[in-house]
CSV table of C-alpha atoms and ligand atoms in Angstrom, one decimal:
chain,number,residue,atom,x,y,z
A,202,UNK,CA,186.6,207.7,186.3
A,203,UNK,CA,188.6,210.5,184.9
A,204,UNK,CA,188.5,212.4,181.6
A,205,UNK,CA,191.3,211.3,179.3
A,206,UNK,CA,190.2,213.8,176.6
A,207,UNK,CA,187.6,215.2,174.3
A,208,UNK,CA,187.6,214.9,170.5
A,209,UNK,CA,185.9,217.8,168.7
A,210,UNK,CA,184.6,216.5,165.4
A,211,UNK,CA,183.2,219.1,162.9
A,212,UNK,CA,180.9,217.7,160.2
A,213,UNK,CA,179.4,219.5,157.3
A,214,UNK,CA,175.8,218.3,156.9
A,215,UNK,CA,173.8,219.6,153.8
A,216,UNK,CA,170.0,219.8,154.5
A,217,UNK,CA,167.7,218.1,152.0
A,218,UNK,CA,165.8,221.4,151.7
A,219,UNK,CA,166.5,225.0,153.0
A,220,UNK,CA,164.9,225.6,156.4
A,221,UNK,CA,163.7,229.2,156.7
A,222,UNK,CA,162.7,230.7,160.1
A,223,UNK,CA,162.0,234.3,161.1
A,224,UNK,CA,165.7,234.7,161.9
A,225,UNK,CA,167.2,233.3,158.7
A,226,UNK,CA,167.6,230.4,156.2
A,227,UNK,CA,169.8,227.4,156.8
A,228,UNK,CA,170.9,225.2,153.9
A,229,UNK,CA,173.4,223.1,155.7
A,230,UNK,CA,174.8,222.7,159.3
A,231,UNK,CA,178.3,222.9,160.5
A,232,UNK,CA,177.8,220.4,163.3
A,233,UNK,CA,180.1,220.0,166.3
A,234,UNK,CA,180.2,216.4,167.6
A,235,UNK,CA,182.1,215.6,170.8
A,236,UNK,CA,183.6,212.3,171.7
A,237,UNK,CA,184.5,211.9,175.4
A,238,UNK,CA,187.1,209.4,176.5
A,239,UNK,CA,187.0,208.3,180.1
A,240,UNK,CA,189.5,206.0,181.9
A,241,UNK,CA,189.6,204.3,185.3
A,242,UNK,CA,186.9,202.9,187.5
A,243,UNK,CA,184.0,201.2,185.7
A,244,UNK,CA,185.6,202.5,182.4
A,245,UNK,CA,188.7,200.3,182.9
A,246,UNK,CA,191.2,201.1,180.2
A,247,UNK,CA,188.8,203.4,178.5
A,248,UNK,CA,185.2,204.0,177.4
A,249,UNK,CA,183.9,206.6,175.0
A,250,UNK,CA,180.7,208.5,174.5
A,251,UNK,CA,179.2,210.9,172.0
A,252,UNK,CA,177.3,214.2,172.1
A,253,UNK,CA,176.1,216.6,169.5
A,254,UNK,CA,176.2,220.4,170.0
A,255,UNK,CA,172.8,222.1,169.3
A,256,UNK,CA,174.5,225.4,168.4
A,257,UNK,CA,173.7,226.5,164.8
A,258,UNK,CA,176.4,228.0,162.6
A,259,UNK,CA,175.3,231.6,163.4
A,260,UNK,CA,174.3,233.3,166.7
A,261,UNK,CA,170.8,234.1,165.3
A,262,UNK,CA,168.6,231.6,167.2
A,263,UNK,CA,170.4,232.5,170.5
A,264,UNK,CA,173.8,233.8,171.5
A,265,UNK,CA,175.5,230.5,170.8
A,266,UNK,CA,177.1,229.3,167.6
A,267,UNK,CA,179.3,226.3,166.6
A,268,UNK,CA,182.6,228.1,166.4
A,269,UNK,CA,182.0,229.7,169.8
A,270,UNK,CA,181.0,226.4,171.4
A,271,UNK,CA,184.2,224.7,170.1
A,272,UNK,CA,186.3,227.6,171.5
A,273,UNK,CA,184.9,227.6,175.0
A,274,UNK,CA,185.2,223.8,175.2
A,275,UNK,CA,188.8,223.9,174.2
A,276,UNK,CA,189.9,226.9,176.2
A,277,UNK,CA,187.9,226.5,179.4
A,278,UNK,CA,186.0,223.2,179.7
A,279,UNK,CA,188.7,220.7,179.1
A,280,UNK,CA,191.1,222.1,181.8
A,281,UNK,CA,188.1,222.4,184.2
A,282,UNK,CA,187.1,218.8,183.7
A,283,UNK,CA,190.7,217.5,183.7
A,284,UNK,CA,190.9,218.4,187.4
A,285,UNK,CA,187.8,216.4,188.4
A,286,UNK,CA,189.0,213.3,190.2
A,287,UNK,CA,185.7,211.4,190.1
A,288,UNK,CA,184.0,212.3,186.8
A,289,UNK,CA,180.4,211.3,186.6
A,290,UNK,CA,177.5,212.8,184.6
A,291,UNK,CA,176.4,214.7,187.7
A,292,UNK,CA,179.9,216.2,188.2
A,293,UNK,CA,180.1,217.9,184.8
A,294,UNK,CA,177.7,220.9,185.4
A,295,UNK,CA,179.2,221.9,188.8
A,296,UNK,CA,182.7,221.7,187.4
A,297,UNK,CA,181.8,224.1,184.6
A,298,UNK,CA,179.5,226.3,186.7
A,299,UNK,CA,182.0,229.2,186.9
A,300,UNK,CA,181.5,229.8,183.1
A,301,UNK,CA,178.4,231.8,182.6
A,302,UNK,CA,176.0,230.8,179.9
A,303,UNK,CA,177.4,228.7,177.0
A,304,UNK,CA,174.7,226.1,177.7
A,305,UNK,CA,174.8,224.4,174.4
A,306,UNK,CA,178.6,223.9,174.8
A,307,UNK,CA,178.0,222.6,178.3
A,308,UNK,CA,175.3,220.3,177.2
A,309,UNK,CA,177.3,218.6,174.5
A,310,UNK,CA,180.2,217.9,176.9
A,311,UNK,CA,177.8,216.6,179.6
A,312,UNK,CA,176.1,214.4,177.1
A,313,UNK,CA,179.3,212.9,175.8
A,314,UNK,CA,180.4,212.1,179.4
A,315,UNK,CA,176.9,210.8,180.2
A,316,UNK,CA,177.0,208.5,177.2
A,317,UNK,CA,180.4,207.2,178.1
A,318,UNK,CA,179.3,206.6,181.8
A,319,UNK,CA,176.1,204.9,180.8
A,320,UNK,CA,178.0,202.6,178.4
A,321,UNK,CA,180.4,201.7,181.1
A,322,UNK,CA,177.5,200.8,183.3
A,323,UNK,CA,175.4,199.2,180.6
A,324,UNK,CA,172.4,201.5,181.0
A,325,UNK,CA,170.3,203.0,178.2
A,326,UNK,CA,169.8,206.8,178.4
A,327,UNK,CA,166.0,206.3,178.2
A,328,UNK,CA,166.0,204.1,181.3
A,329,UNK,CA,168.4,206.4,183.1
A,330,UNK,CA,166.1,209.4,182.5
A,331,UNK,CA,162.9,207.5,183.5
A,332,UNK,CA,161.3,206.9,180.1
A,333,UNK,CA,158.0,205.2,180.0
A,334,UNK,CA,157.5,204.6,176.3
A,335,UNK,CA,159.3,202.5,173.6
A,336,UNK,CA,158.2,204.7,170.7
A,337,UNK,CA,157.5,208.4,170.6
A,338,UNK,CA,155.0,210.4,168.5
A,339,UNK,CA,156.7,212.7,166.0
A,340,UNK,CA,155.8,216.1,164.6
A,341,UNK,CA,157.5,218.0,162.0
A,342,UNK,CA,158.5,221.7,161.8
A,343,UNK,CA,157.8,223.3,158.4
A,344,UNK,CA,159.8,226.4,157.4
A,345,UNK,CA,158.6,229.6,155.9
A,346,UNK,CA,158.0,229.2,152.2
A,347,UNK,CA,158.0,231.5,149.2
A,348,UNK,CA,154.3,230.8,148.5
A,349,UNK,CA,151.2,229.2,150.0
A,350,UNK,CA,151.0,226.4,147.3
A,351,UNK,CA,154.6,225.5,148.1
A,352,UNK,CA,153.7,225.3,151.8
A,353,UNK,CA,150.6,223.2,151.1
A,354,UNK,CA,152.7,220.7,149.0
A,355,UNK,CA,155.2,220.4,151.9
A,356,UNK,CA,152.6,219.9,154.6
A,357,UNK,CA,150.7,217.4,152.4
A,358,UNK,CA,153.9,215.4,151.9
A,359,UNK,CA,154.6,215.3,155.6
A,360,UNK,CA,151.1,214.3,156.5
A,361,UNK,CA,151.3,211.5,153.8
A,362,UNK,CA,154.5,210.3,155.5
A,363,UNK,CA,152.6,210.0,158.8
A,364,UNK,CA,153.7,213.0,160.9
A,365,UNK,CA,151.1,213.3,163.7
A,366,UNK,CA,151.5,217.1,164.2
A,367,UNK,CA,152.5,220.0,162.0
A,368,UNK,CA,154.4,223.1,163.2
A,369,UNK,CA,154.5,226.1,160.9
A,370,UNK,CA,157.2,228.7,161.3
A,371,UNK,CA,155.6,232.2,161.2
A,372,UNK,CA,156.8,235.8,161.1
A,373,UNK,CA,154.9,239.1,160.5
A,374,UNK,CA,153.5,238.8,157.0
A,375,UNK,CA,153.4,235.0,157.1
A,376,UNK,CA,151.1,234.0,159.9
A,377,UNK,CA,147.3,234.0,159.5
A,378,UNK,CA,147.2,233.3,155.8
A,379,UNK,CA,149.4,230.1,155.9
A,380,UNK,CA,147.5,228.8,158.9
A,381,UNK,CA,144.1,229.4,157.3
A,382,UNK,CA,145.3,227.8,154.1
A,383,UNK,CA,146.5,224.7,155.9
A,384,UNK,CA,143.2,224.4,157.8
A,385,UNK,CA,141.2,224.8,154.6
A,386,UNK,CA,143.2,222.2,152.8
A,387,UNK,CA,143.8,219.6,155.5
A,388,UNK,CA,140.9,220.2,157.9
A,389,UNK,CA,140.4,221.1,161.5
A,390,UNK,CA,141.6,217.8,163.0
A,391,UNK,CA,145.3,218.1,162.0
A,392,UNK,CA,147.2,218.9,165.2
A,393,UNK,CA,148.7,222.3,164.3
A,394,UNK,CA,150.9,224.8,166.0
A,395,UNK,CA,153.1,227.8,165.1
A,396,UNK,CA,156.5,229.0,166.0
A,397,UNK,CA,157.6,232.7,165.7
A,398,UNK,CA,161.1,232.5,167.1
A,399,UNK,CA,160.7,235.9,168.8
A,400,UNK,CA,159.6,237.8,165.7
A,401,UNK,CA,156.7,239.8,167.3
A,402,UNK,CA,156.2,242.4,170.0
A,403,UNK,CA,153.3,242.9,172.4
A,404,UNK,CA,152.0,245.5,169.9
A,405,UNK,CA,151.2,242.6,167.6
A,406,UNK,CA,148.8,241.0,170.1
A,407,UNK,CA,145.7,241.9,168.0
A,408,UNK,CA,147.4,240.2,165.0
A,409,UNK,CA,148.3,237.1,167.0
A,410,UNK,CA,144.7,236.9,168.4
A,411,UNK,CA,143.6,236.4,164.8
A,412,UNK,CA,145.1,232.9,165.0
A,413,UNK,CA,142.6,232.0,167.8
A,414,UNK,CA,139.8,230.8,165.5
A,415,UNK,CA,142.1,228.1,164.0
A,416,UNK,CA,142.3,225.9,167.1
A,417,UNK,CA,146.1,225.8,167.3
A,418,UNK,CA,147.7,223.6,170.0
A,419,UNK,CA,150.0,226.5,170.8
A,420,UNK,CA,152.0,229.6,169.7
A,421,UNK,CA,155.7,229.1,170.4
A,422,UNK,CA,157.9,232.0,171.5
A,423,UNK,CA,156.2,234.9,169.8
A,424,UNK,CA,158.1,237.6,171.8
A,425,UNK,CA,161.8,238.3,172.6
A,426,UNK,CA,163.8,235.8,174.7
A,427,UNK,CA,164.0,238.2,177.7
A,428,UNK,CA,160.3,239.3,177.5
A,429,UNK,CA,158.7,236.9,180.0
A,430,UNK,CA,156.4,239.6,181.3
A,431,UNK,CA,155.4,240.4,177.8
A,432,UNK,CA,154.4,236.8,177.2
A,433,UNK,CA,152.4,236.9,180.4
A,434,UNK,CA,150.5,239.9,179.1
A,435,UNK,CA,150.1,238.4,175.7
A,436,UNK,CA,148.7,235.2,177.3
A,437,UNK,CA,145.9,237.3,178.7
A,438,UNK,CA,145.1,238.8,175.3
A,439,UNK,CA,145.0,235.6,173.1
A,440,UNK,CA,143.2,232.3,173.6
A,441,UNK,CA,145.8,230.1,172.0
A,442,UNK,CA,148.1,228.6,174.6
A,443,UNK,CA,151.6,230.2,174.8
A,444,UNK,CA,154.6,227.9,174.7
A,445,UNK,CA,158.1,229.1,175.4
A,446,UNK,CA,161.3,227.9,173.7
A,447,UNK,CA,164.1,230.5,173.7
A,448,UNK,CA,163.1,232.0,177.1
A,449,UNK,CA,163.4,228.7,179.0
A,450,UNK,CA,167.1,228.4,179.9
A,451,UNK,CA,166.7,226.4,183.1
A,452,UNK,CA,164.3,224.6,185.4
A,453,UNK,CA,164.2,227.8,187.5
A,454,UNK,CA,163.3,229.9,184.4
A,455,UNK,CA,160.6,227.4,183.6
A,456,UNK,CA,159.1,227.5,187.1
A,457,UNK,CA,159.2,231.4,187.1
A,458,UNK,CA,157.6,231.7,183.6
A,459,UNK,CA,154.8,229.3,184.5
A,460,UNK,CA,154.2,231.1,187.9
A,461,UNK,CA,154.0,234.4,186.0
A,462,UNK,CA,151.5,233.1,183.5
A,463,UNK,CA,153.9,233.6,180.6
A,464,UNK,CA,153.4,230.1,179.3
A,465,UNK,CA,151.2,227.0,179.8
A,466,UNK,CA,153.3,224.7,177.7
A,467,UNK,CA,157.1,224.3,177.5
A,468,UNK,CA,159.4,223.2,174.7
A,469,UNK,CA,162.4,221.4,176.2
A,470,UNK,CA,165.6,221.5,174.1
A,471,UNK,CA,168.5,219.9,176.0
A,472,UNK,CA,171.1,222.1,174.3
A,473,UNK,CA,169.3,225.3,175.2
A,474,UNK,CA,169.1,224.4,178.9
A,475,UNK,CA,172.6,222.9,179.4
A,476,UNK,CA,171.9,219.2,179.0
A,477,UNK,CA,169.7,216.2,179.7
A,478,UNK,CA,170.0,216.4,183.5
A,479,UNK,CA,168.5,219.9,183.5
A,480,UNK,CA,166.0,218.8,180.9
A,481,UNK,CA,164.8,216.1,183.3
A,482,UNK,CA,164.5,218.8,186.0
A,483,UNK,CA,162.4,220.9,183.7
A,484,UNK,CA,160.2,217.9,183.0
A,485,UNK,CA,159.8,217.3,186.7
A,486,UNK,CA,159.0,221.0,187.5
A,487,UNK,CA,156.5,221.2,184.7
A,488,UNK,CA,154.9,217.9,185.7
A,489,UNK,CA,154.5,219.1,189.2
A,490,UNK,CA,152.9,222.4,188.0
A,491,UNK,CA,150.6,220.5,185.5
A,492,UNK,CA,152.3,221.9,182.4
A,493,UNK,CA,152.7,219.7,179.3
A,494,UNK,CA,156.2,219.6,177.7
A,495,UNK,CA,157.5,218.4,174.4
A,496,UNK,CA,160.9,217.9,172.9
A,497,UNK,CA,162.2,220.6,170.5
A,498,UNK,CA,164.7,220.0,167.8
A,499,UNK,CA,167.8,221.8,166.4
A,500,UNK,CA,168.1,219.9,163.1
A,501,UNK,CA,170.2,217.3,164.9
A,502,UNK,CA,172.1,214.4,163.2
A,503,UNK,CA,171.4,210.9,164.5
A,504,UNK,CA,173.7,211.5,167.5
A,505,UNK,CA,171.6,214.3,169.0
A,506,UNK,CA,168.3,212.7,167.7
A,507,UNK,CA,169.0,209.5,169.6
A,508,UNK,CA,169.3,211.3,172.9
A,509,UNK,CA,166.3,213.5,172.2
A,510,UNK,CA,164.1,210.4,171.6
A,511,UNK,CA,165.1,209.1,175.0
A,512,UNK,CA,164.0,212.3,176.6
A,513,UNK,CA,160.8,212.5,174.6
A,514,UNK,CA,159.8,209.1,176.1
A,515,UNK,CA,159.4,210.6,179.6
A,516,UNK,CA,155.9,210.6,181.0
A,517,UNK,CA,155.4,214.4,181.0
A,518,UNK,CA,156.2,214.7,177.2
A,519,UNK,CA,152.5,214.5,176.3
A,520,UNK,CA,152.7,216.5,173.0
A,521,UNK,CA,154.5,215.2,169.9
A,522,UNK,CA,158.0,216.7,169.5
A,523,UNK,CA,160.1,218.1,166.7
A,524,UNK,CA,161.8,214.7,166.6
A,525,UNK,CA,161.3,213.9,162.9
A,526,UNK,CA,162.9,211.1,160.9
A,527,UNK,CA,166.4,211.5,159.7
A,528,UNK,CA,165.2,211.9,156.1
A,529,UNK,CA,163.3,215.1,156.9
A,530,UNK,CA,166.8,216.7,157.4
A,531,UNK,CA,169.6,214.7,155.7
A,532,UNK,CA,169.9,212.5,152.6
A,533,UNK,CA,172.6,210.6,154.5
A,534,UNK,CA,173.1,210.8,158.3
A,535,UNK,CA,176.2,210.1,160.3
A,536,UNK,CA,174.4,207.3,162.3
A,537,UNK,CA,172.0,204.6,161.1
A,538,UNK,CA,168.8,206.3,159.9
A,539,UNK,CA,165.9,207.0,162.3
A,540,UNK,CA,162.8,206.0,160.3
A,541,UNK,CA,159.3,207.3,160.9
A,542,UNK,CA,156.8,204.5,161.1
A,543,UNK,CA,153.2,205.0,161.9
A,544,UNK,CA,154.0,208.6,163.0
A,545,UNK,CA,156.4,207.3,165.6
A,546,UNK,CA,160.1,206.5,166.0
A,547,UNK,CA,161.5,203.8,168.3
A,548,UNK,CA,163.5,205.0,171.3
A,549,UNK,CA,167.0,203.6,171.2
A,550,UNK,CA,167.5,200.8,173.8
A,551,UNK,CA,171.2,200.1,173.7
A,552,UNK,CA,173.4,201.5,176.5
A,553,UNK,CA,174.1,205.2,176.5
A,554,UNK,CA,172.5,207.2,173.7
A,555,UNK,CA,172.2,203.9,171.9
A,556,UNK,CA,173.8,204.8,168.6
A,557,UNK,CA,177.3,205.5,167.2
A,558,UNK,CA,178.4,207.5,164.2
A,559,UNK,CA,179.3,205.1,161.4
A,560,UNK,CA,183.1,205.5,161.1
A,561,UNK,CA,183.4,205.7,157.3
A,562,UNK,CA,180.4,208.0,157.0
A,563,UNK,CA,181.8,210.3,159.8
A,564,UNK,CA,185.2,210.3,158.0
A,565,UNK,CA,183.5,211.5,154.8
A,566,UNK,CA,181.5,214.3,156.4
A,567,UNK,CA,184.2,215.5,158.8
A,568,UNK,CA,185.8,218.8,158.1
A,569,UNK,CA,188.1,218.7,161.1
A,570,UNK,CA,189.0,216.5,164.1
A,571,UNK,CA,190.9,217.7,167.1
A,572,UNK,CA,191.7,215.6,170.1
A,573,UNK,CA,192.1,217.7,173.3
A,574,UNK,CA,194.0,215.8,176.0
A,575,UNK,CA,192.9,216.4,179.5
A,576,UNK,CA,195.6,217.1,182.1
C,199,SMG,O1,165.0,219.8,164.5
C,199,SMG,O2,163.1,219.6,163.4
C,199,SMG,C1,164.0,220.3,163.9
C,199,SMG,C2,163.8,221.8,163.9
C,199,SMG,C3,162.7,222.2,164.8
C,199,SMG,O3,161.8,224.3,164.3
C,199,SMG,C4,162.7,223.7,164.9
C,199,SMG,N1,163.6,224.3,165.6
C,199,SMG,O4,162.8,227.3,167.3
C,199,SMG,O5,162.1,225.4,167.6
C,199,SMG,C5,162.8,226.1,167.0
C,199,SMG,C6,163.6,225.7,165.8
C,199,SMG,C7,165.0,226.2,165.9
C,199,SMG,C8,165.8,225.8,164.8
C,199,SMG,S1,167.3,226.7,164.8
C,199,SMG,C9,168.3,225.9,163.7
C,200,MG,MG1,161.1,227.2,168.6
């Protein structure tokens, strides 16, 4: 199979409510979807596949952002992939290896090719990855709010909807009080965790240790992306398990961080690590080292959500992920809705990622569409 081309589709997706983290507030997403068209071999005259870029609008979560991802794909990835004679999912990363970083951009391209390839072969992504479940347990990530009563309302609504785990975004000034308030209102049995998105330094260890009495599942990424040694030191000073998100860019980084004692749990986000193949390697490394993993989220539309659900169904994903129902994010999604039922969402079982954008809906949300011909 060869690449015929990639279509870059930009969609403007308003969020149902603002999502505030320690690095900023998002009210909508400028999402980059990629449609890969392959020809020849099992694809015959042509087969297409979809991927969603995890990059946010701004380079505040990590160095990547939507506009930058679209640029590197158009300028570098399309010509590099055009020269691959036998294009398979496994051939994408080696073909793009010369480009440093840009993992979210690499991931969306690899996913679109993977989806097309799996459709050509009639294989669902979940089966390809080695999934062992048909439904996955879902948690929800709750942003920083203006007040504790507002937070308790939001958490109460999510618990009523059936989410099986709550994650609170924290930052200096919004950490112990919201956690205590949630524990007092909803009890000690609610699986609860926090995510700081790098907002603290090692000097804050005494403050973070104040979270210990609340029996949290984990503290996610308290320190800077590069500060693996700092996380290892922090892990010795707090009892709550440390989970890394931003710091884990590859299976190698995961193995190193675990060996150094910087984390005992890993958040796997396919975009952050360069795709689903690397995500599976992280899963395997963590399983071999006895470290639980869970699937993170980047406010994906149904395109990215479908693939994340397949990943979250692997055996090592023993903690609920940020794989919430479509309605937690969008009043209307570009794919058929993913509905939370009994705290779980079914894993798509059709070939590839198992869903397609709905053409009319995509047309309404699209702000631009560019087809880049390979070769
Ligand atoms: O998709 O439910 C979701 C969002 C989960 O909190 C979430 N993601 O650091 O884990 C994280 C954040 C990053 C969001 S950046 C837009
Ligand atoms: Mg995180």
